[in-house]
Coordinates of C-alpha atoms and ligand atoms in Angstrom, one line a residue:
X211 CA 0.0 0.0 0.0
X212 CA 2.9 2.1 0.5
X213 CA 4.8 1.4 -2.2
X214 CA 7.9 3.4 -2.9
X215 CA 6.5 6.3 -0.8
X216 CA 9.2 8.4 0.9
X217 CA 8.8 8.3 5.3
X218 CA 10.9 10.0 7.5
X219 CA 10.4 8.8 11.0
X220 CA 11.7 10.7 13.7
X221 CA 13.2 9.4 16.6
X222 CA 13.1 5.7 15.1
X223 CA 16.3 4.0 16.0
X224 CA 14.4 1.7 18.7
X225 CA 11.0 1.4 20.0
X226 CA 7.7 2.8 18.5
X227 CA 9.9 4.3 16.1
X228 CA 11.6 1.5 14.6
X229 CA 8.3 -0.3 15.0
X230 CA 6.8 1.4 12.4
X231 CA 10.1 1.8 9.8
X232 CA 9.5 -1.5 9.8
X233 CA 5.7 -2.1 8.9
X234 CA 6.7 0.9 6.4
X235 CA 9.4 -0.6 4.6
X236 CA 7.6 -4.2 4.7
X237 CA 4.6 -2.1 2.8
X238 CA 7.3 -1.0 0.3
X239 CA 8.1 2.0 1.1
X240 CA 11.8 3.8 1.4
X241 CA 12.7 4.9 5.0
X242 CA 14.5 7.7 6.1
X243 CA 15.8 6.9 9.8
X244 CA 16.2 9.8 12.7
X245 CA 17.5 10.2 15.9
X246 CA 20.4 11.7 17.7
X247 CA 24.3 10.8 17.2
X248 CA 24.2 8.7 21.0
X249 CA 22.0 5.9 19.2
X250 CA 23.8 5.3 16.2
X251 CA 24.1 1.8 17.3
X252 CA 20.8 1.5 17.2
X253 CA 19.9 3.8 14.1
X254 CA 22.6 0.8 12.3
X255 CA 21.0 -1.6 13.8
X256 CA 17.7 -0.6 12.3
X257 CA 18.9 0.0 9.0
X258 CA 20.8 -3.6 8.8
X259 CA 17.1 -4.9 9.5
X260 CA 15.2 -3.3 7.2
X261 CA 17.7 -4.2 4.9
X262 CA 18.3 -8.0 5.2
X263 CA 14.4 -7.9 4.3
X264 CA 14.8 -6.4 1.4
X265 CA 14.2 -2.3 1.7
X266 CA 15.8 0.5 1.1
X267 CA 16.5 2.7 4.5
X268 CA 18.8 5.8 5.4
X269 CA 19.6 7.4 8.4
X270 CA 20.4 10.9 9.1
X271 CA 20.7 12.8 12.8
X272 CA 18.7 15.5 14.3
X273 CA 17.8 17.0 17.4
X274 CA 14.4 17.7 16.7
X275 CA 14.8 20.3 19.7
X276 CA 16.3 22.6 17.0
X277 CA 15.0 23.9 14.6
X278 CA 18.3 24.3 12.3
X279 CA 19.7 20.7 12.2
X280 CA 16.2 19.6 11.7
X281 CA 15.8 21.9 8.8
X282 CA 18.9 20.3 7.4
X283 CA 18.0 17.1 7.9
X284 CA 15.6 17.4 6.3
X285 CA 16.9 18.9 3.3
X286 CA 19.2 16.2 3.3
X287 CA 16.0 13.9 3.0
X288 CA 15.1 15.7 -0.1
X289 CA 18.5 15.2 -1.5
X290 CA 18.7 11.5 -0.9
X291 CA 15.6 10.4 -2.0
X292 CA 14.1 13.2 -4.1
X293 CA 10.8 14.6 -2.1
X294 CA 9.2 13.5 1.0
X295 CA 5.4 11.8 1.2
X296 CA 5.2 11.1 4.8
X297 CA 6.0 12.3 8.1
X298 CA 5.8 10.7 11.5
X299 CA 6.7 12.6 14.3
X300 CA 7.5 10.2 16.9
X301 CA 10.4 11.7 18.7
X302 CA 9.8 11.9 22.9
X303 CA 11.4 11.4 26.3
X304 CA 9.5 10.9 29.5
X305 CA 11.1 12.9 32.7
X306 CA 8.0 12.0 35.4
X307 CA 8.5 14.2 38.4
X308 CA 5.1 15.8 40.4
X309 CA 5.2 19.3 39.6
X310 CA 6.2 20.3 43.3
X311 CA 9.0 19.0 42.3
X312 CA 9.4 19.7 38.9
X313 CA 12.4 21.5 37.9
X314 CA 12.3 24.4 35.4
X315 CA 14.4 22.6 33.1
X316 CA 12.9 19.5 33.3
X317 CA 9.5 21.0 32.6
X318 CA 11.6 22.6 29.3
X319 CA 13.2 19.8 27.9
X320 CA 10.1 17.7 27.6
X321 CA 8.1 20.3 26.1
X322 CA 11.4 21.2 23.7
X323 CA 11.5 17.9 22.5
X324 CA 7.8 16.3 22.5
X325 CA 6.3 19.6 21.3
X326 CA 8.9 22.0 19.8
X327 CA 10.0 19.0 17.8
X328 CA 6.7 18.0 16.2
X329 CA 6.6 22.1 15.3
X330 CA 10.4 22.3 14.2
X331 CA 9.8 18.9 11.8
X332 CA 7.0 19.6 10.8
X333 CA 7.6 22.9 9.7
X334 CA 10.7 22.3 7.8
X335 CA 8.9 19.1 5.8
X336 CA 5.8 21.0 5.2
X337 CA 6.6 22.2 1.6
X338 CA 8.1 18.8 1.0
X339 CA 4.6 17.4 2.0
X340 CA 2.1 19.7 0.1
X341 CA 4.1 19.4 -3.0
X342 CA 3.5 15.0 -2.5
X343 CA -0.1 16.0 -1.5
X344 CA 1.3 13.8 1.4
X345 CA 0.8 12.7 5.2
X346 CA 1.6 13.5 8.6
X347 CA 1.2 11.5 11.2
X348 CA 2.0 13.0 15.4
X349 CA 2.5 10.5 18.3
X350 CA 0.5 11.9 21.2
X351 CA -0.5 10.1 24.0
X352 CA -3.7 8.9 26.5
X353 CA -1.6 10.8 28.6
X354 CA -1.9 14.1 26.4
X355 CA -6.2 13.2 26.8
X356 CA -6.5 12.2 30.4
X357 CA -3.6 13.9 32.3
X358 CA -1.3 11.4 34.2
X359 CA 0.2 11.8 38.1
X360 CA 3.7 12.8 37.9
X361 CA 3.6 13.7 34.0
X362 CA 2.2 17.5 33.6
X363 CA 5.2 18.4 31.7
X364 CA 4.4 14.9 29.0
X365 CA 1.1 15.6 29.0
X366 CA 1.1 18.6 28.3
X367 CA 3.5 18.4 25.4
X368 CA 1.6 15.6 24.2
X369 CA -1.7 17.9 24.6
X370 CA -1.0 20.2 22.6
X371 CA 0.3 17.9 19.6
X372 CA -3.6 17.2 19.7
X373 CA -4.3 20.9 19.0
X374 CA -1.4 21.2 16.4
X375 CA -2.7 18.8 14.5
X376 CA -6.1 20.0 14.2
X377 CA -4.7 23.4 13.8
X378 CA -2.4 22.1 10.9
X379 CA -4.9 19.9 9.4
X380 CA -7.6 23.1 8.9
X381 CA -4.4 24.9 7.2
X382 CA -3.1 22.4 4.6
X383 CA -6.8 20.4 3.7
X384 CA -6.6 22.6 0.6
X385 CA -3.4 21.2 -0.8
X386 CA -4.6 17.3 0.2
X387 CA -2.4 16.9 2.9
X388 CA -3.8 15.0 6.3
X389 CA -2.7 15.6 9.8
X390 CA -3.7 13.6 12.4
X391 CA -2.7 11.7 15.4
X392 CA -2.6 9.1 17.6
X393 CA -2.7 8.5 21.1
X394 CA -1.3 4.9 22.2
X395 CA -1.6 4.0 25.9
X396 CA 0.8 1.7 27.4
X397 CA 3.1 -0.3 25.3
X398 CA 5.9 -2.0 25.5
X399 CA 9.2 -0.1 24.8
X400 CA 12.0 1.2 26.9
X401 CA 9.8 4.4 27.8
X402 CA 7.2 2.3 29.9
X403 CA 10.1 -0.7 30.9
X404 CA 10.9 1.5 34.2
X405 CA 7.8 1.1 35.8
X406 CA 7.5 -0.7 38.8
X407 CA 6.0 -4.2 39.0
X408 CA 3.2 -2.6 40.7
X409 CA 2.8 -0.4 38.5
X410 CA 2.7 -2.8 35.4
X411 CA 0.0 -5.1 37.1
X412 CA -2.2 -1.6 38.3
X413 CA -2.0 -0.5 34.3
X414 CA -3.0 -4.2 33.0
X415 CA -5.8 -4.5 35.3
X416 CA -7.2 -0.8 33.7
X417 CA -7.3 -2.1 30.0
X418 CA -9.8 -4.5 28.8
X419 CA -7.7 -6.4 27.3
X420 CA -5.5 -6.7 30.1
X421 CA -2.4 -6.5 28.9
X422 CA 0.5 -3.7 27.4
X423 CA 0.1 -3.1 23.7
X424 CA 3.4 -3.8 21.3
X425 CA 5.0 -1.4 19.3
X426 CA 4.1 -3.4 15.8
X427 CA 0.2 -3.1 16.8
X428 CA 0.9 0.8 17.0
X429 CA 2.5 0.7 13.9
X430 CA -0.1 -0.9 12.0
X431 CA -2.3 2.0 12.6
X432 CA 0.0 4.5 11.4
X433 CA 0.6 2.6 8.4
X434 CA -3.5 3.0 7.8
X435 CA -3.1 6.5 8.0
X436 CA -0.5 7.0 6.0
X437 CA -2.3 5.0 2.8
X438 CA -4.8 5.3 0.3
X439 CA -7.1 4.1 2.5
X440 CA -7.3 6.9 5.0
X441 CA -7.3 9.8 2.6
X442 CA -10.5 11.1 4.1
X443 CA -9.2 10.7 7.4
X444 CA -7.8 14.3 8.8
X445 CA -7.5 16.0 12.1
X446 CA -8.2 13.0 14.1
X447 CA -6.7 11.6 17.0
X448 CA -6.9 8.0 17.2
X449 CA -6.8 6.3 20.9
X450 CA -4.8 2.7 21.1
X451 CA -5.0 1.7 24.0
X452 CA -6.7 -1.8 24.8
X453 CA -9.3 -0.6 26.2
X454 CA -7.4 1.3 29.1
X455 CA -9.4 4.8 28.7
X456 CA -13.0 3.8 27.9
Ligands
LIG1064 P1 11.8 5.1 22.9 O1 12.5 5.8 24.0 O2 12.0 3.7 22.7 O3 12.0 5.9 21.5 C1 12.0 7.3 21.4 C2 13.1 7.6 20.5 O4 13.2 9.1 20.3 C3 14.5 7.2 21.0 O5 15.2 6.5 20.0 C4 15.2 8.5 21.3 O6 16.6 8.5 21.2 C5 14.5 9.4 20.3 N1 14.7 10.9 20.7 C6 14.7 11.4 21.9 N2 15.0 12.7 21.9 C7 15.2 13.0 20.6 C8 15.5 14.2 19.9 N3 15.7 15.3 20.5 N4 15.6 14.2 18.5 C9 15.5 13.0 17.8 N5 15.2 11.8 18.5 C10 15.0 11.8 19.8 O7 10.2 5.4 23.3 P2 8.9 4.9 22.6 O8 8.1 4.3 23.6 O9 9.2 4.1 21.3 O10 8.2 6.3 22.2 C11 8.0 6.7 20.9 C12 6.9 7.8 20.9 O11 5.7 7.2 21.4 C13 7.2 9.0 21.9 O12 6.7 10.2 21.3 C14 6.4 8.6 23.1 O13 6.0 9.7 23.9 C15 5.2 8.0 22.4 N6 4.3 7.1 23.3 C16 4.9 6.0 23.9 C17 4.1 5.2 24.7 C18 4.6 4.0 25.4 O14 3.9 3.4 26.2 N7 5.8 3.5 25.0 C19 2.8 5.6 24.9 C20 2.2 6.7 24.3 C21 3.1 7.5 23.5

């Protein structure tokens, strides 16, 4: 379905991520990689996979915190493989902390990353996008619908991705482009691998389905989005969660 489209991932050396360059490059399409210089390992690691199955993948690094390497990573995008059809802003760190004792920077550093990110990709990729008529596809959170204890700084970053991405889908409907998003409760990655044993068993118990979702059932909705299929699909956020906020 996704044949030979052009992805950029960011943010996709490891979990969710690398989740979904996966699906994407087993739907045909070519993969641009992202993530910072410490997980090269990983970002290698990823590409040798996607490889050895047969698909095409590069990798390129970015802070998504600033707006200038993004900007030229993603021009670099453009000169590798010619355009750009598909975003996924994926990037994101937790740093969980009750707001009494929340630090100023740690408060920052999530919102730079989870939020300024999303704005600093997306902005740089969005001629790329409207000249492909193409997608773009933001990782929120439950979190950024229901508010968690300990994560006002997450959720809020991963609030207002919801109201970027109906702002941004309002602005660039004209040109066929979609924005939407989706919002996956727990699932299994290094992000949610922290949490206490207690913890685990209390979040289980809360979805219907009783269990942690994987990063491949994630990435088989954003693969939806990104096709044919949902091209009258816009503005939406779309909850994953087993059942955990209904
Ligand atoms: P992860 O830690 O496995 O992957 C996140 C990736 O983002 C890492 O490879 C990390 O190096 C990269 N990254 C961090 N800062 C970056 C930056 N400044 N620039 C570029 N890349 C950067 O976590 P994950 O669970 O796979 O999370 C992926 C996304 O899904 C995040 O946005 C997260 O908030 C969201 N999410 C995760 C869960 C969950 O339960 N795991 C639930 C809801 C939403």
């Amino acid at each position: 379905m996704l044949k030979d489209k052009i992805v950029l991932i960011t943010g996709s050396s490891q979990g969710i991520g690398k989740a979904i360059a996966l699906k994407f490059s087993s739907s045909g399409a070519k993969i641009a990689l992202n993530d910072i210089e410490s997980q090269e390992e990983n970002l290698k690691r990823t590409k040798e996979e996607i490889e050895k199955a047969g698909g095409h993948a590069k990798y390129f690094f970015a802070d998504v915190s600033k707006f200038e390497e993004t900007e030229k990573m993603i021009q670099e995008v453009q000169k590798e493989f010619g355009g750009l059809d598909v975003l996924v802003n994926n990037a994101g760190i937790v740093q969980d902390r009750t707001l009494a004792k929340m630090t100023s920077e740690e408060w920052q550093r999530v919102i730079d990353i989870n939020l300024t990110g999303v704005f600093n990709s997306t902005k740089a990729a969005l001629p790329l996008i409207i000249q492909s008529r193409g997608k773009i596809i933001n990782i929120s959170s439950i979190v950024g619908l229901k508010g968690n204890f300990g994560q006002a700084n997450y959720a809020a970053a991963k609030a207002g991705i919801i109201g970027f991405t109906k702002s941004l889908s309002k602005e660039v409907g004209r040109f066929g482009v979609t924005v939407n998003a989706v919002a996956p409760g727990f699932i299994e990655t290094r992000l949610t691998e922290n949490l206490s044993e207690e913890m685990k068993v209390a979040i289980k118990n809360f979805t219907s389905l009783g269990r942690f979702g994987k990063p491949e059932e994630v990435a088989s909705l954003i693969a939806f989005l990104a096709s044919k299929e949902a091209d009258f699909i816009t503005g939406e956020v779309i909850t994953i969660d087993g059942g955990l906020a209904v």
